[in-house]
PDB file as gemmi writes it, atoms N, CA and C in Angstrom:
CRYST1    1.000    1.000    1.000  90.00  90.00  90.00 P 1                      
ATOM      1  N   UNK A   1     -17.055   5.138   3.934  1.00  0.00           N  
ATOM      2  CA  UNK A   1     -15.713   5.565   3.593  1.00  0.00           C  
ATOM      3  C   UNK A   1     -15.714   6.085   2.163  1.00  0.00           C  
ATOM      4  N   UNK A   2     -15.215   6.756   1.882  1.00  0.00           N  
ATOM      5  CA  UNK A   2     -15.065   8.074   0.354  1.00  0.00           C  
ATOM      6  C   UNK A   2     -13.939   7.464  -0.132  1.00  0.00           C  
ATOM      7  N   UNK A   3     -14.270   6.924  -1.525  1.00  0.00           N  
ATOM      8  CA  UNK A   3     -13.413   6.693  -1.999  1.00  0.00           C  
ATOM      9  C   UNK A   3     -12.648   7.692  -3.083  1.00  0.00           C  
ATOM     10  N   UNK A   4     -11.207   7.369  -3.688  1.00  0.00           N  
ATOM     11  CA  UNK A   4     -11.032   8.694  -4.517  1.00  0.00           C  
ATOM     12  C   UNK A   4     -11.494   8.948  -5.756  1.00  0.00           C  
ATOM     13  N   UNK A   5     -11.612  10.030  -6.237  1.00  0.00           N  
ATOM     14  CA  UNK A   5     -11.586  10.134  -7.896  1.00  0.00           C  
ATOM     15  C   UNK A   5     -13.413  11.291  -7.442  1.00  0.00           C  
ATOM     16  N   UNK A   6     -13.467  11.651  -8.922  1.00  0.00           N  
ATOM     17  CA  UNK A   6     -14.432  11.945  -9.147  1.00  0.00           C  
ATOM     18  C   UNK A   6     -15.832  11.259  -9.282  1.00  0.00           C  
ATOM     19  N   UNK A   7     -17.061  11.646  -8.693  1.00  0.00           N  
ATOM     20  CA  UNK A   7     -18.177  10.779  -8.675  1.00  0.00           C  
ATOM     21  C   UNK A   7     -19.201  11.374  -9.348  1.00  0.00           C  
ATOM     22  N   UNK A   8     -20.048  10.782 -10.139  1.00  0.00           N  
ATOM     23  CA  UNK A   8     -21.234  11.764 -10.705  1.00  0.00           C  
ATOM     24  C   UNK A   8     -22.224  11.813  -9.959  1.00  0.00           C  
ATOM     25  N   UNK A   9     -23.803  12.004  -9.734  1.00  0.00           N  
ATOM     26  CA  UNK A   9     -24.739  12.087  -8.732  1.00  0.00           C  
ATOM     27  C   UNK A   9     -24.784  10.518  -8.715  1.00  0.00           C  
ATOM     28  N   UNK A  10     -25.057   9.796  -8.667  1.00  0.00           N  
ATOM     29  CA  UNK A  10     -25.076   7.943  -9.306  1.00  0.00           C  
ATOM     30  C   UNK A  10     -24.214   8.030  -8.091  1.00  0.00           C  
ATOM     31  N   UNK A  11     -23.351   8.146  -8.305  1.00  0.00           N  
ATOM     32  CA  UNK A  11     -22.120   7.859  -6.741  1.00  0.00           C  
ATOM     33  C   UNK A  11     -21.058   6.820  -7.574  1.00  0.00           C  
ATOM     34  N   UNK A  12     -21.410   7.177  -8.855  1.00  0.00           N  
ATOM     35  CA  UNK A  12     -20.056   5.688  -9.599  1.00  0.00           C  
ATOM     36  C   UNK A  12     -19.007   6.872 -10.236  1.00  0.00           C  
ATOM     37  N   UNK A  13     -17.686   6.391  -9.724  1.00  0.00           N  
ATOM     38  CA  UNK A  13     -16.734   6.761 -10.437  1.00  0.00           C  
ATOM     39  C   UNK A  13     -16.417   7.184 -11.447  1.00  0.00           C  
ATOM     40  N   UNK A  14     -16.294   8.220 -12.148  1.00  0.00           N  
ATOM     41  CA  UNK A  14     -16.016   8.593 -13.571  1.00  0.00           C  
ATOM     42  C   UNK A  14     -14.593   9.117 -13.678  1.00  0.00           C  
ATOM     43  N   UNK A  15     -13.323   9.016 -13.180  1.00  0.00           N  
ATOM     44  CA  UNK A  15     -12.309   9.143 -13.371  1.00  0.00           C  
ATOM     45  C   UNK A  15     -12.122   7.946 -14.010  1.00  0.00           C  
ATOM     46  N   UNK A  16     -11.057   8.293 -14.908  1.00  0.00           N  
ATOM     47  CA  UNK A  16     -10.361   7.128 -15.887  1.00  0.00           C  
ATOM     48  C   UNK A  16      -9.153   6.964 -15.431  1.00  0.00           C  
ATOM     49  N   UNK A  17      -8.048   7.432 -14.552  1.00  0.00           N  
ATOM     50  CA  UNK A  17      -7.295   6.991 -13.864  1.00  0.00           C  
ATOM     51  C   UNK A  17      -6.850   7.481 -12.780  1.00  0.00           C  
ATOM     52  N   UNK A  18      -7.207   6.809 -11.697  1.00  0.00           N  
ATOM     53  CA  UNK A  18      -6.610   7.628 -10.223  1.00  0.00           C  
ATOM     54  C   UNK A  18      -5.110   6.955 -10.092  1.00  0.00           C  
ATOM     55  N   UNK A  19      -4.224   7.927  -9.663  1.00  0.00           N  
ATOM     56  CA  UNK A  19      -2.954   7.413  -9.198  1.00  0.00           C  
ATOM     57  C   UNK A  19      -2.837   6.909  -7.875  1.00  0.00           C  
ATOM     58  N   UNK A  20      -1.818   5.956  -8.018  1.00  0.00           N  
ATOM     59  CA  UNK A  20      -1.083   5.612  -7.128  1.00  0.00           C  
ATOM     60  C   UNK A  20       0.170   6.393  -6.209  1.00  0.00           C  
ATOM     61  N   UNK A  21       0.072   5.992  -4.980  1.00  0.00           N  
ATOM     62  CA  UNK A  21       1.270   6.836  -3.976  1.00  0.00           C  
ATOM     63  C   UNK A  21       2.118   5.647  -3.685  1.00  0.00           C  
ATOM     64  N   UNK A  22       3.490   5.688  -3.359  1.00  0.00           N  
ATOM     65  CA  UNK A  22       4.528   4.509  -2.904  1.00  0.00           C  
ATOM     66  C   UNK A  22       4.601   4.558  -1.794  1.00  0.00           C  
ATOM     67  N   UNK A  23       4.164   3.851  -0.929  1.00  0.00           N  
ATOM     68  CA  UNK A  23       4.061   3.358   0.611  1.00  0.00           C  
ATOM     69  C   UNK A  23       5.170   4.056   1.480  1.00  0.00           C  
ATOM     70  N   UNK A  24       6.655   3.405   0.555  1.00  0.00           N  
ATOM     71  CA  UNK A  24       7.496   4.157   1.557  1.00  0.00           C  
ATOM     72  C   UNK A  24       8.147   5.808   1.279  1.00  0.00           C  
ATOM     73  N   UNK A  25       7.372   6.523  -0.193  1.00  0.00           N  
ATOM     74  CA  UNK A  25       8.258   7.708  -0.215  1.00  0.00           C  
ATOM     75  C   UNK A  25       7.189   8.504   0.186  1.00  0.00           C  
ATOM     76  N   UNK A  26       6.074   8.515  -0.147  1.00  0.00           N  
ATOM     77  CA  UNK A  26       4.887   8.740  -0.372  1.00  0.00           C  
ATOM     78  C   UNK A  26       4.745   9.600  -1.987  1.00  0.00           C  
ATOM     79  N   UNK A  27       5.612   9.391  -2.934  1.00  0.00           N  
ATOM     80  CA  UNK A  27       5.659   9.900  -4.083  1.00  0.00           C  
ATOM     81  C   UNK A  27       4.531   9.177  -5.156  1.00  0.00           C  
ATOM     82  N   UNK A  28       4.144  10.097  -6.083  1.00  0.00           N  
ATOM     83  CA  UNK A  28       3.120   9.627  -6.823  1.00  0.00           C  
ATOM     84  C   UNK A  28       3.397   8.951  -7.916  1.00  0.00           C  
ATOM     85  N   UNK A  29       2.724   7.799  -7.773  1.00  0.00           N  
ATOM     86  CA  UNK A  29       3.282   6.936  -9.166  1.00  0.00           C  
ATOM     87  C   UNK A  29       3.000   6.958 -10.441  1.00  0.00           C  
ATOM     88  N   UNK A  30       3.777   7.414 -11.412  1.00  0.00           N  
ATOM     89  CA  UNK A  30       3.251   7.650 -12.298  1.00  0.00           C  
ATOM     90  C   UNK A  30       2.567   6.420 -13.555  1.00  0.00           C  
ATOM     91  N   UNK A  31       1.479   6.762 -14.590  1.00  0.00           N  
ATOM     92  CA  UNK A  31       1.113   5.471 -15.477  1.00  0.00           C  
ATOM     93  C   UNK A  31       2.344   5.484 -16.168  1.00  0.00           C  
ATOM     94  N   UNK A  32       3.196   5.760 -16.691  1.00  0.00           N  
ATOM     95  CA  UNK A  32       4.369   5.677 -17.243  1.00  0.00           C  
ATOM     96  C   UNK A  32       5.516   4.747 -16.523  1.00  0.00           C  
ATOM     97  N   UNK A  33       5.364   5.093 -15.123  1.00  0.00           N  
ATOM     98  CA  UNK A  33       6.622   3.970 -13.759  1.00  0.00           C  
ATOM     99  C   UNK A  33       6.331   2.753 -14.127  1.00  0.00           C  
ATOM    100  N   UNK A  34       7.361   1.801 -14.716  1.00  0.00           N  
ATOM    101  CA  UNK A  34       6.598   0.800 -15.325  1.00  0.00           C  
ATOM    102  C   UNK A  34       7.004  -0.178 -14.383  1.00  0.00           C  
ATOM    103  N   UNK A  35       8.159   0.158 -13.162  1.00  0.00           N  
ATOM    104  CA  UNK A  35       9.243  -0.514 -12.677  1.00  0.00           C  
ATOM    105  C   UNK A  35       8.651  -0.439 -11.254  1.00  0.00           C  
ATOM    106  N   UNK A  36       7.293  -0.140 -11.356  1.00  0.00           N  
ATOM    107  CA  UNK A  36       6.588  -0.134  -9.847  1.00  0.00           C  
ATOM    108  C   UNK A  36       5.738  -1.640  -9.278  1.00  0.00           C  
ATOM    109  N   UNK A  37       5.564  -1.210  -8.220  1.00  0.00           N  
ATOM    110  CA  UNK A  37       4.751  -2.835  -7.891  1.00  0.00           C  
ATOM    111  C   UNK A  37       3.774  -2.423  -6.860  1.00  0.00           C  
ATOM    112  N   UNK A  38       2.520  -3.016  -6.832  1.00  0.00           N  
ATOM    113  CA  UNK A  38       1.947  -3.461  -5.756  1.00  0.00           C  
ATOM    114  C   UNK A  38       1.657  -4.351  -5.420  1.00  0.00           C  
ATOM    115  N   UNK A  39       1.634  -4.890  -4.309  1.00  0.00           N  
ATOM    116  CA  UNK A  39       2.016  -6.024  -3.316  1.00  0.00           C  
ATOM    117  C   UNK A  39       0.510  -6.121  -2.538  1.00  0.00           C  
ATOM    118  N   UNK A  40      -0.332  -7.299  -2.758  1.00  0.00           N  
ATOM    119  CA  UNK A  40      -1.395  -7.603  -1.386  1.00  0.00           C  
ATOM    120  C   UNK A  40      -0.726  -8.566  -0.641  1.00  0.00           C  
ATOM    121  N   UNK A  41      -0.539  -8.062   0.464  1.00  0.00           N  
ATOM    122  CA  UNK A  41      -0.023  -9.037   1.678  1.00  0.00           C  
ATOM    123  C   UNK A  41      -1.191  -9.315   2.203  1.00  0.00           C  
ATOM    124  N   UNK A  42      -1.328 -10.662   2.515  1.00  0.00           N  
ATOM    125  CA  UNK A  42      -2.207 -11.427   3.303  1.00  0.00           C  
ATOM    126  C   UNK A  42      -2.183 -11.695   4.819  1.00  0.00           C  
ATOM    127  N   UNK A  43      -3.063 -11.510   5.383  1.00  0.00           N  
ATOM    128  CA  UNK A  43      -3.075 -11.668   6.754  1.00  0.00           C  
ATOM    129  C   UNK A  43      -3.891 -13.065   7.053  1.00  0.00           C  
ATOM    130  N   UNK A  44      -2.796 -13.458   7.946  1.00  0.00           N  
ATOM    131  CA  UNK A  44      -3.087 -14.905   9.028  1.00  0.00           C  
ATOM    132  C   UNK A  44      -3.151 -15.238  10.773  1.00  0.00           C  
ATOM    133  N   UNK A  45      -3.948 -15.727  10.652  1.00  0.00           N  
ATOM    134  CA  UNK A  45      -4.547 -16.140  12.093  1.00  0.00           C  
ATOM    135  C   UNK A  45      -3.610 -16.799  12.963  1.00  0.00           C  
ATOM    136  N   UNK A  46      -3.258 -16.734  14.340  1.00  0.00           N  
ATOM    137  CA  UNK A  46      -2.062 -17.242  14.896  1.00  0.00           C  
ATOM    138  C   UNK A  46      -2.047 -19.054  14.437  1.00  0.00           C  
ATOM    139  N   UNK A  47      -3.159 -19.638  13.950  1.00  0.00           N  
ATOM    140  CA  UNK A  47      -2.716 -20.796  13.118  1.00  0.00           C  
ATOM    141  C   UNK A  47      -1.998 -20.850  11.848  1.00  0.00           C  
ATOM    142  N   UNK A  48      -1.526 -19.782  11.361  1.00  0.00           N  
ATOM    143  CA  UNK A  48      -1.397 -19.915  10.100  1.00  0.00           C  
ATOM    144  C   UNK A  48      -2.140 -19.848   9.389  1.00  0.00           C  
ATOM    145  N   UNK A  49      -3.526 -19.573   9.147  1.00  0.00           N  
ATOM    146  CA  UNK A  49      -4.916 -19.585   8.317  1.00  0.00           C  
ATOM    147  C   UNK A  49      -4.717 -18.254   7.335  1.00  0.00           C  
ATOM    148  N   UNK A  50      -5.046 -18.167   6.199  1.00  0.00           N  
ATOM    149  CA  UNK A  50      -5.599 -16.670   5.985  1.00  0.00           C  
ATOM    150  C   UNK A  50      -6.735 -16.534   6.097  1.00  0.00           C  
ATOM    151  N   UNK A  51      -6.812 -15.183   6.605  1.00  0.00           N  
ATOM    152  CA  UNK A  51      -8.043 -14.604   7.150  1.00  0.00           C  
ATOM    153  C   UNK A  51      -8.833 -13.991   6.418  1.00  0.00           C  
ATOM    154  N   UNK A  52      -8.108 -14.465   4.393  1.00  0.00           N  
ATOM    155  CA  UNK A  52      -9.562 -13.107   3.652  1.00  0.00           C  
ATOM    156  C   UNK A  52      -8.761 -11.925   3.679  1.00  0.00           C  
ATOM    157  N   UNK A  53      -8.368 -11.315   4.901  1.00  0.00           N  
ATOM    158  CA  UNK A  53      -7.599  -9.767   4.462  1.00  0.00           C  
ATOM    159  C   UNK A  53      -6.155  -9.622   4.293  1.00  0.00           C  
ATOM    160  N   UNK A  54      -6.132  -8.349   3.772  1.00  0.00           N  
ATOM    161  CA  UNK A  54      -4.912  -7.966   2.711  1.00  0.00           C  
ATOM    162  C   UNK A  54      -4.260  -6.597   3.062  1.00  0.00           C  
ATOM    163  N   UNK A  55      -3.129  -6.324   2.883  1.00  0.00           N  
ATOM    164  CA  UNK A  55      -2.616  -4.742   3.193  1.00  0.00           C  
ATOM    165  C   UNK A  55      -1.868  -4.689   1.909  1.00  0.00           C  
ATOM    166  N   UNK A  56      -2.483  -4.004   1.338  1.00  0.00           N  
ATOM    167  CA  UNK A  56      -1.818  -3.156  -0.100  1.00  0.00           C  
ATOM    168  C   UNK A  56      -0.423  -2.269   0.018  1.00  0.00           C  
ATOM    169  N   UNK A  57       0.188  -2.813  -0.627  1.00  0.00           N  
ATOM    170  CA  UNK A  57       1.897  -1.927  -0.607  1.00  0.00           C  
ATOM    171  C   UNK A  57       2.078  -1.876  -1.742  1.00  0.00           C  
ATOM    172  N   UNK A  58       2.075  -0.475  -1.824  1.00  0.00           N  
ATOM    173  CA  UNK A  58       2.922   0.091  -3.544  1.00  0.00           C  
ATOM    174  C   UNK A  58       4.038   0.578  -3.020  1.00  0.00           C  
ATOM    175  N   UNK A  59       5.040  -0.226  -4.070  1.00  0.00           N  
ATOM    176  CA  UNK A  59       6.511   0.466  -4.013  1.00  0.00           C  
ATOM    177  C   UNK A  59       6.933   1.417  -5.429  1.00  0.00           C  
ATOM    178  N   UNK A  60       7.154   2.262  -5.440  1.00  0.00           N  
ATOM    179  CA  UNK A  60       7.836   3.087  -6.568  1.00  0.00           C  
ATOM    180  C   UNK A  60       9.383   2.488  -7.620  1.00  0.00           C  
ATOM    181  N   UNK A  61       9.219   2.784  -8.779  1.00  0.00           N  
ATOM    182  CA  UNK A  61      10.479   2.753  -9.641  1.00  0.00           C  
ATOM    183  C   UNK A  61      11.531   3.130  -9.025  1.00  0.00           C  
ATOM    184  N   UNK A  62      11.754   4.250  -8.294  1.00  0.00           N  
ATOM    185  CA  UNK A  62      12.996   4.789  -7.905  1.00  0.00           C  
ATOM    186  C   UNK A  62      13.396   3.565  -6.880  1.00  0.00           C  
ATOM    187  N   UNK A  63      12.381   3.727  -5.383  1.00  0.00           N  
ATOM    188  CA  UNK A  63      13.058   2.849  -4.451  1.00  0.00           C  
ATOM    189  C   UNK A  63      13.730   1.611  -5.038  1.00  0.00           C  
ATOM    190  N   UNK A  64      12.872   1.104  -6.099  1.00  0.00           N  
ATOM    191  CA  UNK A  64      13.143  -0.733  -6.681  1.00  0.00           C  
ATOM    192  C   UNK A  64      14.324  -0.516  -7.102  1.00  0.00           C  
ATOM    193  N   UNK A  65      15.136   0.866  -7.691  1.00  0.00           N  
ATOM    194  CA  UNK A  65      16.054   1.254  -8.579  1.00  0.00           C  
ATOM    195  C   UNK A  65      17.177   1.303  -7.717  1.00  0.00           C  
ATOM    196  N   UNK A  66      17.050   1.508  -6.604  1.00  0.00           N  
ATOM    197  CA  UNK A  66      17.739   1.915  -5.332  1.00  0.00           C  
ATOM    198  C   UNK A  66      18.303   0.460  -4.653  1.00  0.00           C  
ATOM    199  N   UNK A  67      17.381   0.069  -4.943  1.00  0.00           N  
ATOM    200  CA  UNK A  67      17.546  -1.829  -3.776  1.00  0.00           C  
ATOM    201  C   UNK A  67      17.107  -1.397  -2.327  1.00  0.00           C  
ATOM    202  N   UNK A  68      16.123  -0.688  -2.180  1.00  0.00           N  
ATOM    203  CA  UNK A  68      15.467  -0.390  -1.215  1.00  0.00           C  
ATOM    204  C   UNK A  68      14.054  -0.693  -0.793  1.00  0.00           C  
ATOM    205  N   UNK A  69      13.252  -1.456  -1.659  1.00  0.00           N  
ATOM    206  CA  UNK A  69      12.379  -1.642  -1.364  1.00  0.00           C  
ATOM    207  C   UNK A  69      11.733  -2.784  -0.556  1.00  0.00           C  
ATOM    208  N   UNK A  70      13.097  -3.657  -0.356  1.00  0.00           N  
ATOM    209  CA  UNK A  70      13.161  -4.843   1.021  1.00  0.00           C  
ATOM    210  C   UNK A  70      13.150  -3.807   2.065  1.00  0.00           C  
ATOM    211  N   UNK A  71      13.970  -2.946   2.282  1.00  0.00           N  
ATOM    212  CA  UNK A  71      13.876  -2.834   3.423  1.00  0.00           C  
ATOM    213  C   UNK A  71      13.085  -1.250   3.622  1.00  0.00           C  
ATOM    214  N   UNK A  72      12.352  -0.894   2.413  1.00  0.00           N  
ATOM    215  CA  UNK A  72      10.895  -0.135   3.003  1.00  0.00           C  
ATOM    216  C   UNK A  72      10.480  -0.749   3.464  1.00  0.00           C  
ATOM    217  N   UNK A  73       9.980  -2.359   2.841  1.00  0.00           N  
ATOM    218  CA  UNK A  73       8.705  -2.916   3.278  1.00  0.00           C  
ATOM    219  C   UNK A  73       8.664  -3.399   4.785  1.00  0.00           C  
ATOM    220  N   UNK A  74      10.071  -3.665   5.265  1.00  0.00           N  
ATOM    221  CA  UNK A  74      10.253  -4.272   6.734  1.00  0.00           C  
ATOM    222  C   UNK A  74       9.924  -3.270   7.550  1.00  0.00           C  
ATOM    223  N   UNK A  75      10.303  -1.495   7.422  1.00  0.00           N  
ATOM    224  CA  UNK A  75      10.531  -0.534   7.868  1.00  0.00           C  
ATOM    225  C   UNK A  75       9.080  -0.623   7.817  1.00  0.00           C  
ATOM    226  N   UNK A  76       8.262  -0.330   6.947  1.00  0.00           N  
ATOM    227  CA  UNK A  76       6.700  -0.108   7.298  1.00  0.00           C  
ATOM    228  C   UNK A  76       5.425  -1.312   7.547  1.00  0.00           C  
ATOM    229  N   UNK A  77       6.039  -2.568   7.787  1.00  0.00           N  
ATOM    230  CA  UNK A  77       5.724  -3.558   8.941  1.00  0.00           C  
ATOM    231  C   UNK A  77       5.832  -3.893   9.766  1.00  0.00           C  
ATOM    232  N   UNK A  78       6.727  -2.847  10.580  1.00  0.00           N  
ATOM    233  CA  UNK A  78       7.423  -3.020  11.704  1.00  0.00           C  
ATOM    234  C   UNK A  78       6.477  -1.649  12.160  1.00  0.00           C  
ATOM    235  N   UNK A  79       6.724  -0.680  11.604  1.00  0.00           N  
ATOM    236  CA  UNK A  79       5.719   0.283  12.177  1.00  0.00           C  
ATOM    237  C   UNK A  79       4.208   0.435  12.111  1.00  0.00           C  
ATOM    238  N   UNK A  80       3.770  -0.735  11.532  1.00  0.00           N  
ATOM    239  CA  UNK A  80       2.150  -1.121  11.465  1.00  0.00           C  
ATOM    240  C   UNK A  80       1.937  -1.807  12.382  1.00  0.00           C  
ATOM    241  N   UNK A  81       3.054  -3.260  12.828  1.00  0.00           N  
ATOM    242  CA  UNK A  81       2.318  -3.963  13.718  1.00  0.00           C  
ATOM    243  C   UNK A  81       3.239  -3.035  15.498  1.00  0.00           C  
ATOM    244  N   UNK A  82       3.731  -1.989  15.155  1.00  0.00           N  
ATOM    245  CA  UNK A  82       3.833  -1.751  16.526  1.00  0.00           C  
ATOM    246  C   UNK A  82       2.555  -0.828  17.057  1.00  0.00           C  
ATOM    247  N   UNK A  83       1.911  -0.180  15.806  1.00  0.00           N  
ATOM    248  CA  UNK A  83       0.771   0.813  15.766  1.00  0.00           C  
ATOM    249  C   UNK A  83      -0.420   0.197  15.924  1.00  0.00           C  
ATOM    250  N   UNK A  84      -0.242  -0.997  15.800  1.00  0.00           N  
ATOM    251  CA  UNK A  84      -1.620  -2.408  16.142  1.00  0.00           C  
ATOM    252  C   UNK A  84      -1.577  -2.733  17.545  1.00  0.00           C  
ATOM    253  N   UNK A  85      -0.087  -3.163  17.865  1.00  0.00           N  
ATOM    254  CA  UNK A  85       0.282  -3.443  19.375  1.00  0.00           C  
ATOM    255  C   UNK A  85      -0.362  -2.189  20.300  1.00  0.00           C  
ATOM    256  N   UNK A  86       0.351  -0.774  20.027  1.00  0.00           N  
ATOM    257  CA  UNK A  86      -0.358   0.117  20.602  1.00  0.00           C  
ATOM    258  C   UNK A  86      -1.269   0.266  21.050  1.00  0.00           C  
ATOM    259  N   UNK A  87      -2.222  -0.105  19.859  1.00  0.00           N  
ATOM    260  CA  UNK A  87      -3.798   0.597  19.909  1.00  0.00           C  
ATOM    261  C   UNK A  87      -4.802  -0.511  20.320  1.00  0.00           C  
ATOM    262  N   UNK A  88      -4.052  -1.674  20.903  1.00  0.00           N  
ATOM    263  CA  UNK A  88      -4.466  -2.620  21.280  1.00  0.00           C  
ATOM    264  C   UNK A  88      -5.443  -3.853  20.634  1.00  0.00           C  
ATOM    265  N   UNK A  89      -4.828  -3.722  19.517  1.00  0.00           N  
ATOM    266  CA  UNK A  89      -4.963  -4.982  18.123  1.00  0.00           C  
ATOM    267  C   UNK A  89      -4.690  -6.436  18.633  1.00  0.00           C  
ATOM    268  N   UNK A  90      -3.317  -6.018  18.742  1.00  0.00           N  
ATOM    269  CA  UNK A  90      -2.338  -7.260  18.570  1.00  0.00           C  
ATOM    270  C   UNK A  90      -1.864  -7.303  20.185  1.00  0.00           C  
ATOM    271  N   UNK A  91      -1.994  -8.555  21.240  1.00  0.00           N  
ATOM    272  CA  UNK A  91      -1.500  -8.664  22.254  1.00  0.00           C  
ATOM    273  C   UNK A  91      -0.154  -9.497  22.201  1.00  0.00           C  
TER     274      UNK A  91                                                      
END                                                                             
């Protein structure tokens, strides 16, 4: 998997800052948005366990500014685990 930014022959990163996108606008976050967040949500096993993995959510200044970013985040967990259900993830 390719990650972003610039690479030298080495294959190591030499960008000094890759940006961030906000989950629910898909707008680019700027180093200046100071009013932004990202979120690792943890994933658990139908015991309740965590499992080690994580789903990264960046929310933007504006949405947080808005009082919208509760209900991005429901809006795009609701359409992840129906896209899991789908594809036959989650029974």
């Amino acid at each position: 998997m390719a990650s972003a930014g610039m690479h030298n022959d080495a294959g190591v990163n030499i960008d000094l800052y890759i940006p961030r996108k906000c989950s629910a606008t898909n707008r680019l976050i700027h180093a200046k948005d100071k009013a932004s967040v990202q979120l690792n949500i943890g994933h658990v096993s139908a015991d309740g366990v965590y499992t080690g993995e994580y789903t990264t959510m960046a929310m933007c200044g504006f949405i947080r500014s808005q009082g919208e970013s509760d209900g991005a985040l429901d809006r795009l967990f609701t359409k992840r685990l129906e896209d899991a259900k789908r594809s036959g993830v989650i029974m």
